[in-house]
Amino acid sequence: MNNAEIQELQAAAIQEVGAAPDAASLESARVKYLGRNGRVQDVLLALRQAPVEQKRELGRLANEFKTSVQAAVDARKDALQASASVASFDVTLPGRWHGLGTRHPVTQIIDRAVEIFGQLGFTVADGPDIETTFHNFDALNTPANHPSRDPKDTFYLDDTHLLRTHTSPVQIRVMQSRKPPVRIIAPGRCYRRDTTDATHSANFHQVEGLYVDRKVSLADLKGDLTYFARQMMGPDVKIRFRPHFFPFTEPSVEYDFSCHVCHGAGCRVCKHSGWIEISGAGMVDPHVFKAVGYDSSEVTGYAFGMGVERIAMILLGVPDIRMLYDNDVRFLGQF
Ligand code: DAH
């Protein structure tokens, strides 16, 4: 074989390989050209028989023959495989599951609270995280010397602005913007200068509630909170009020739910008391109505606040509030 014949053979081989319609004919084309008894042997024979001065050039051509034909075989094999996998794609197979995220436990409790109070006719109200001292304290009848105003406990931005320490200022904003009757809950983020530990976080959530109308009473408060407690914690949860003081309610109470785990018998969850402290509530103080221009001889109202993390921890058995904020999906995905 001379040089031109080798190059012709190479071109023919590449052409044939490239046109192979399936894997079997590709393999027989490969054997035909590159196999042990294939045409490559003619090339190698020519190389062996060539006079010394031609060996160099023939050697180069022989090498090129082998590599280029092999490359054509590989390329054709890839192309055939790719079209085979398209042809065998089964559109009736179920798709691959990529996994959905889960709602954060705090969000789950808020959503549930919104749903439950929604059944009682409450709509959701919202307010800013950056509040004025007027909305956060003054209008809520909190005197200038009240300890909750201390910069040791509250994040002030300037003399008249702060990060709200509770969701109660939303009560003020709602009453300023509409006439009674009012029936709202306000879930949201709150901020306090607390040192973080297993049960405290400088950043936490509350759900505020406010119901103002003619003849709203403490009995309405107890009934509605009982309904909430049973929907949220379980069907036979009881509620109890303990006398307390808040500047914005009179009378004021703290309220507890009977332990949903031991039903009052005493267990680790309720620290053997049978009761779980939830938060504060009471009848809206007439000073608060005055601050927003409501006539306290016409209307009465109840208000309550509750700590969302606290409910999440009790309900879901989370031992440390910090776990809620570590953003570890292995933890969060469990709920
Ligand atoms: N704002 C109170 C707190 O953060 C909770 C609270 C108590 C809210 C009594 C109320 C209420 O609406 O009436 O501790």
Short mmCIF file of C-alpha atoms and ligand atoms in Angstrom, two decimals:
data_model
loop_
_atom_site.label_atom_id
_atom_site.label_comp_id
_atom_site.label_asym_id
_atom_site.label_seq_id
_atom_site.Cartn_x
_atom_site.Cartn_y
_atom_site.Cartn_z
CA MET A 1 0.00 0.00 0.00
CA ASN A 2 1.30 3.42 -0.79
CA ASN A 3 0.64 6.63 1.08
CA ALA A 4 -2.33 7.68 -1.02
CA GLU A 5 -3.98 4.27 -0.63
CA ILE A 6 -3.64 4.46 3.15
CA GLN A 7 -5.28 7.88 3.20
CA GLU A 8 -8.06 6.66 0.91
CA LEU A 9 -8.66 3.67 3.18
CA GLN A 10 -8.75 5.96 6.19
CA ALA A 11 -11.36 8.19 4.57
CA ALA A 12 -13.47 5.19 3.61
CA ALA A 13 -13.24 3.77 7.14
CA ILE A 14 -14.28 7.04 8.79
CA GLN A 15 -17.15 7.38 6.36
CA GLU A 16 -18.40 3.84 7.01
CA VAL A 17 -18.05 4.12 10.76
CA GLY A 18 -19.86 7.45 10.81
CA ALA A 19 -22.76 5.97 8.83
CA ALA A 20 -23.21 2.85 10.99
CA PRO A 21 -26.95 2.75 11.77
CA ASP A 22 -26.69 0.81 15.04
CA ALA A 23 -24.27 -0.60 17.60
CA ALA A 24 -23.91 -3.97 15.83
CA SER A 25 -22.96 -2.52 12.46
CA LEU A 26 -20.63 -0.06 14.18
CA GLU A 27 -18.84 -2.97 15.84
CA SER A 28 -18.46 -4.89 12.57
CA ALA A 29 -17.10 -1.76 10.88
CA ARG A 30 -14.62 -1.39 13.73
CA VAL A 31 -13.50 -5.02 13.37
CA LYS A 32 -13.31 -4.64 9.60
CA TYR A 33 -10.81 -1.78 9.87
CA LEU A 34 -9.12 -2.01 13.27
CA GLY A 35 -9.57 -5.69 14.21
CA ARG A 36 -6.83 -8.31 14.41
CA ASN A 37 -7.50 -9.35 10.80
CA GLY A 38 -8.75 -5.94 9.77
CA ARG A 39 -7.49 -3.62 7.06
CA VAL A 40 -5.13 -1.99 9.55
CA GLN A 41 -2.94 -5.06 9.09
CA ASP A 42 -2.40 -4.14 5.43
CA VAL A 43 -1.21 -0.75 6.56
CA LEU A 44 1.17 -2.25 9.10
CA LEU A 45 2.44 -4.73 6.52
CA ALA A 46 3.19 -1.89 4.13
CA LEU A 47 5.07 -0.16 6.92
CA ARG A 48 7.12 -3.27 7.67
CA GLN A 49 8.00 -3.83 4.00
CA ALA A 50 8.78 -0.22 3.21
CA PRO A 51 12.38 0.83 2.46
CA VAL A 52 14.02 2.59 5.39
CA GLU A 53 13.75 6.09 3.98
CA GLN A 54 9.93 5.79 3.69
CA LYS A 55 9.33 4.25 7.15
CA ARG A 56 9.12 7.55 8.93
CA GLU A 57 6.31 8.93 6.78
CA LEU A 58 4.47 5.61 6.60
CA GLY A 59 4.70 5.23 10.37
CA ARG A 60 3.08 8.60 10.83
CA LEU A 61 0.28 7.67 8.41
CA ALA A 62 -0.29 4.30 10.09
CA ASN A 63 -0.62 5.99 13.46
CA GLU A 64 -2.98 8.57 12.13
CA PHE A 65 -5.05 5.82 10.53
CA LYS A 66 -5.51 4.04 13.85
CA THR A 67 -6.26 7.07 15.98
CA SER A 68 -8.61 8.78 13.58
CA VAL A 69 -10.63 5.65 12.85
CA GLN A 70 -10.81 4.84 16.59
CA ALA A 71 -11.94 8.43 17.30
CA ALA A 72 -14.68 8.09 14.67
CA VAL A 73 -15.82 4.82 16.29
CA ASP A 74 -15.98 6.47 19.75
CA ALA A 75 -17.88 9.47 18.45
CA ARG A 76 -20.38 7.29 16.63
CA LYS A 77 -20.88 5.13 19.72
CA ASP A 78 -21.68 8.22 21.84
CA ALA A 79 -24.09 9.51 19.23
CA LEU A 80 -25.91 6.18 19.00
CA GLN A 81 -26.17 5.94 22.79
CA ALA A 82 -27.54 9.45 23.10
CA SER A 83 -30.26 8.86 20.54
CA ALA A 84 -31.04 5.47 22.07
CA SER A 85 -31.68 7.05 25.47
CA VAL A 86 -33.96 9.66 23.93
CA ALA A 87 -35.83 6.93 22.07
CA SER A 88 -36.25 4.87 25.26
CA PHE A 89 -37.43 7.82 27.38
CA ASP A 90 -40.65 6.68 29.02
CA VAL A 91 -42.97 9.61 29.50
CA THR A 92 -45.29 7.54 31.67
CA LEU A 93 -42.65 7.03 34.39
CA PRO A 94 -43.20 9.11 37.52
CA GLY A 95 -40.87 12.12 37.77
CA ARG A 96 -37.96 12.27 40.14
CA TRP A 97 -38.86 13.69 43.56
CA HIS A 98 -36.73 16.67 44.46
CA GLY A 99 -38.15 17.12 47.94
CA LEU A 100 -40.07 20.13 49.15
CA GLY A 101 -38.95 22.36 51.97
CA THR A 102 -41.00 22.41 55.16
CA ARG A 103 -42.56 25.38 56.87
CA HIS A 104 -40.57 26.58 59.85
CA PRO A 105 -42.14 25.48 63.17
CA VAL A 106 -42.67 29.12 64.16
CA THR A 107 -44.47 29.74 60.87
CA GLN A 108 -46.54 26.61 61.38
CA ILE A 109 -47.74 27.79 64.80
CA ILE A 110 -48.52 31.27 63.45
CA ASP A 111 -50.43 29.83 60.47
CA ARG A 112 -52.40 27.57 62.78
CA ALA A 113 -53.20 30.46 65.15
CA VAL A 114 -54.38 32.56 62.20
CA GLU A 115 -56.59 29.68 61.10
CA ILE A 116 -58.09 29.05 64.54
CA PHE A 117 -58.79 32.70 65.33
CA GLY A 118 -60.07 33.04 61.79
CA GLN A 119 -62.80 30.57 62.75
CA LEU A 120 -63.77 33.01 65.51
CA GLY A 121 -63.98 35.92 63.09
CA PHE A 122 -60.53 37.45 63.65
CA THR A 123 -58.64 38.94 60.74
CA VAL A 124 -54.89 39.49 60.59
CA ALA A 125 -53.36 42.92 61.22
CA ASP A 126 -49.79 43.98 60.78
CA GLY A 127 -47.47 46.65 62.13
CA PRO A 128 -43.86 47.75 61.72
CA ASP A 129 -40.92 46.17 63.56
CA ILE A 130 -39.49 49.65 64.11
CA GLU A 131 -41.99 51.36 66.37
CA THR A 132 -42.37 54.72 67.99
CA THR A 133 -42.17 54.97 71.76
CA PHE A 134 -45.70 56.33 71.53
CA HIS A 135 -47.14 53.13 70.00
CA ASN A 136 -44.95 50.74 71.93
CA PHE A 137 -45.35 52.39 75.36
CA ASP A 138 -47.20 55.69 75.79
CA ALA A 139 -50.44 54.81 74.07
CA LEU A 140 -50.36 51.49 75.91
CA ASN A 141 -50.50 53.41 79.18
CA THR A 142 -46.95 52.49 80.10
CA PRO A 143 -45.58 55.20 82.41
CA ALA A 144 -42.29 56.97 81.69
CA ASN A 145 -40.54 55.20 84.55
CA HIS A 146 -41.78 51.70 83.73
CA PRO A 147 -38.94 49.14 83.85
CA SER A 148 -39.80 47.73 80.40
CA ARG A 149 -38.66 51.05 78.90
CA ASP A 150 -35.16 50.68 80.25
CA PRO A 151 -32.49 50.73 77.52
CA LYS A 152 -31.09 47.67 79.26
CA ASP A 153 -34.18 45.79 78.07
CA THR A 154 -35.17 47.61 74.89
CA PHE A 155 -33.29 48.25 71.65
CA TYR A 156 -33.65 51.99 71.02
CA LEU A 157 -32.78 53.46 67.64
CA ASP A 158 -33.12 57.05 68.88
CA ASP A 159 -35.16 58.87 71.53
CA THR A 160 -38.49 58.12 69.92
CA HIS A 161 -37.88 54.93 67.91
CA LEU A 162 -37.18 51.38 68.98
CA LEU A 163 -37.47 47.76 67.89
CA ARG A 164 -40.88 46.80 69.20
CA THR A 165 -40.71 44.83 72.42
CA HIS A 166 -44.12 43.22 71.90
CA THR A 167 -46.88 43.07 69.29
CA SER A 168 -49.22 45.19 71.46
CA PRO A 169 -48.48 48.41 69.49
CA VAL A 170 -50.38 46.86 66.58
CA GLN A 171 -53.50 47.22 68.78
CA ILE A 172 -52.89 50.97 68.82
CA ARG A 173 -52.32 51.20 65.07
CA VAL A 174 -55.46 49.22 64.31
CA MET A 175 -57.67 51.25 66.66
CA GLN A 176 -56.23 54.52 65.33
CA SER A 177 -57.16 53.51 61.82
CA ARG A 178 -60.67 52.12 62.25
CA LYS A 179 -63.80 52.44 64.29
CA PRO A 180 -65.08 49.68 66.56
CA PRO A 181 -65.96 46.83 66.38
CA VAL A 182 -62.44 45.45 65.96
CA ARG A 183 -61.46 41.82 65.99
CA ILE A 184 -57.84 41.22 64.96
CA ILE A 185 -54.84 39.10 65.67
CA ALA A 186 -51.36 40.38 64.92
CA PRO A 187 -48.56 37.84 64.60
CA GLY A 188 -45.07 39.27 64.40
CA ARG A 189 -41.48 39.55 65.44
CA CYS A 190 -40.43 41.20 68.70
CA TYR A 191 -37.09 42.29 70.12
CA ARG A 192 -35.72 42.48 73.62
CA ARG A 193 -32.26 42.85 75.05
CA ASP A 194 -32.34 39.38 76.54
CA THR A 195 -29.25 37.24 76.87
CA THR A 196 -29.80 34.15 74.78
CA ASP A 197 -30.26 30.87 76.63
CA ALA A 198 -32.42 27.77 76.30
CA THR A 199 -35.64 29.72 76.81
CA HIS A 200 -34.71 33.29 75.83
CA SER A 201 -33.90 34.89 72.55
CA ALA A 202 -33.40 38.59 71.79
CA ASN A 203 -35.65 38.01 68.82
CA PHE A 204 -38.92 36.09 69.15
CA HIS A 205 -42.52 36.08 67.95
CA GLN A 206 -45.85 36.90 69.49
CA VAL A 207 -49.43 36.67 68.40
CA GLU A 208 -51.43 39.61 69.69
CA GLY A 209 -55.21 39.55 69.89
CA LEU A 210 -57.72 42.38 70.27
CA TYR A 211 -61.49 42.27 70.36
CA VAL A 212 -63.40 45.52 70.91
CA ASP A 213 -67.15 45.87 70.72
CA ARG A 214 -70.12 46.68 72.93
CA LYS A 215 -70.24 44.45 76.02
CA VAL A 216 -67.10 42.40 75.45
CA SER A 217 -66.29 40.70 78.75
CA LEU A 218 -63.64 38.64 80.50
CA ALA A 219 -65.91 35.65 79.89
CA ASP A 220 -65.52 36.19 76.12
CA LEU A 221 -61.76 36.24 76.60
CA LYS A 222 -61.80 33.01 78.54
CA GLY A 223 -64.14 31.33 76.09
CA ASP A 224 -62.15 32.34 73.02
CA LEU A 225 -58.80 31.40 74.55
CA THR A 226 -60.27 28.07 75.60
CA TYR A 227 -61.41 27.43 72.05
CA PHE A 228 -57.95 28.36 70.79
CA ALA A 229 -56.23 26.14 73.38
CA ARG A 230 -58.36 23.12 72.45
CA GLN A 231 -57.83 23.55 68.73
CA MET A 232 -54.11 24.11 69.15
CA MET A 233 -53.15 21.73 71.96
CA GLY A 234 -55.87 19.08 72.13
CA PRO A 235 -59.59 18.64 72.80
CA ASP A 236 -59.60 18.56 76.60
CA VAL A 237 -57.10 21.27 77.41
CA LYS A 238 -58.34 23.64 80.12
CA ILE A 239 -57.37 27.21 80.71
CA ARG A 240 -56.80 29.12 83.94
CA PHE A 241 -56.35 32.81 84.69
CA ARG A 242 -54.04 34.15 87.39
CA PRO A 243 -54.27 37.78 88.46
CA HIS A 244 -51.43 39.89 87.10
CA PHE A 245 -50.61 43.44 86.06
CA PHE A 246 -50.09 44.98 82.64
CA PRO A 247 -50.30 48.76 82.11
CA PHE A 248 -52.61 48.34 79.11
CA THR A 249 -55.24 46.05 80.64
CA GLU A 250 -57.46 46.25 83.70
CA PRO A 251 -58.03 43.70 85.07
CA SER A 252 -54.98 41.84 83.79
CA VAL A 253 -54.31 38.13 83.90
CA GLU A 254 -51.67 35.66 83.02
CA TYR A 255 -53.12 32.53 81.53
CA ASP A 256 -52.02 28.92 81.58
CA PHE A 257 -53.11 25.91 79.55
CA SER A 258 -53.50 22.58 81.33
CA CYS A 259 -50.67 20.30 80.25
CA HIS A 260 -51.59 18.59 76.98
CA VAL A 261 -49.14 15.76 77.72
CA CYS A 262 -50.15 14.63 81.24
CA HIS A 263 -53.60 16.30 81.32
CA GLY A 264 -52.78 18.00 84.58
CA ALA A 265 -51.27 15.06 86.45
CA GLY A 266 -47.75 16.52 86.31
CA CYS A 267 -44.92 15.59 83.97
CA ARG A 268 -41.63 16.92 82.67
CA VAL A 269 -43.20 19.12 80.03
CA CYS A 270 -45.21 21.11 82.63
CA LYS A 271 -42.45 20.84 85.23
CA HIS A 272 -44.83 18.76 87.37
CA SER A 273 -47.31 21.58 87.86
CA GLY A 274 -49.98 20.30 85.49
CA TRP A 275 -50.11 23.77 83.86
CA ILE A 276 -48.16 25.54 81.15
CA GLU A 277 -47.78 29.31 81.27
CA ILE A 278 -48.67 30.89 77.96
CA SER A 279 -48.81 34.67 78.33
CA GLY A 280 -50.76 37.74 79.38
CA ALA A 281 -54.20 39.11 78.66
CA GLY A 282 -56.90 41.30 80.12
CA MET A 283 -59.61 43.90 79.52
CA VAL A 284 -58.37 46.88 77.53
CA ASP A 285 -57.60 49.74 79.93
CA PRO A 286 -59.76 52.88 79.41
CA HIS A 287 -56.53 54.90 79.12
CA VAL A 288 -55.67 52.93 75.99
CA PHE A 289 -59.09 53.65 74.50
CA LYS A 290 -58.58 57.31 75.28
CA ALA A 291 -55.22 57.36 73.50
CA VAL A 292 -56.80 56.08 70.29
CA GLY A 293 -60.02 58.12 70.54
CA TYR A 294 -62.40 55.28 71.45
CA ASP A 295 -65.19 56.02 73.92
CA SER A 296 -64.82 53.64 76.84
CA SER A 297 -68.39 54.32 77.94
CA GLU A 298 -69.51 52.83 74.62
CA VAL A 299 -67.17 49.90 74.07
CA THR A 300 -65.13 47.40 76.02
CA GLY A 301 -62.50 45.03 74.76
CA TYR A 302 -60.18 42.23 75.62
CA ALA A 303 -56.59 41.79 74.52
CA PHE A 304 -54.05 39.04 74.78
CA GLY A 305 -50.52 38.23 73.69
CA MET A 306 -48.88 34.87 73.36
CA GLY A 307 -45.33 33.71 72.77
CA VAL A 308 -45.11 31.70 69.57
CA GLU A 309 -41.77 30.01 70.28
CA ARG A 310 -43.08 28.92 73.64
CA ILE A 311 -46.09 27.20 72.07
CA ALA A 312 -43.90 25.67 69.35
CA MET A 313 -41.48 24.28 71.92
CA ILE A 314 -44.21 22.81 74.10
CA LEU A 315 -46.24 21.39 71.26
CA LEU A 316 -43.37 20.00 69.22
CA GLY A 317 -41.15 18.99 72.14
CA VAL A 318 -38.28 21.33 71.31
CA PRO A 319 -36.03 21.60 74.39
CA ASP A 320 -34.02 24.69 73.43
CA ILE A 321 -35.28 27.86 71.72
CA ARG A 322 -31.95 28.23 69.91
CA MET A 323 -32.70 25.10 67.89
CA LEU A 324 -35.47 27.07 66.19
CA TYR A 325 -32.91 29.58 64.90
CA ASP A 326 -29.94 27.39 63.98
CA ASN A 327 -31.43 26.78 60.53
CA ASP A 328 -30.38 23.15 60.53
CA VAL A 329 -32.61 21.47 57.96
CA ARG A 330 -32.14 18.10 59.65
CA PHE A 331 -33.89 19.57 62.67
CA LEU A 332 -36.41 21.77 60.87
CA GLY A 333 -37.40 19.02 58.41
CA GLN A 334 -38.84 16.92 61.24
CA PHE A 335 -41.90 19.10 61.68
N1 DAH B 1 -47.46 42.56 75.61
C1 DAH B 1 -47.37 41.62 76.72
C2 DAH B 1 -45.96 41.06 76.78
O1 DAH B 1 -45.24 41.17 75.84
C3 DAH B 1 -48.34 40.50 76.54
C4 DAH B 1 -49.73 40.97 76.68
C5 DAH B 1 -50.33 41.03 77.90
C6 DAH B 1 -50.43 41.36 75.58
C7 DAH B 1 -51.61 41.48 78.07
C8 DAH B 1 -51.73 41.82 75.72
C9 DAH B 1 -52.31 41.87 76.98
O2 DAH B 1 -52.48 42.21 74.70
O3 DAH B 1 -53.59 42.29 77.11
O4 DAH B 1 -45.60 40.49 77.76
#
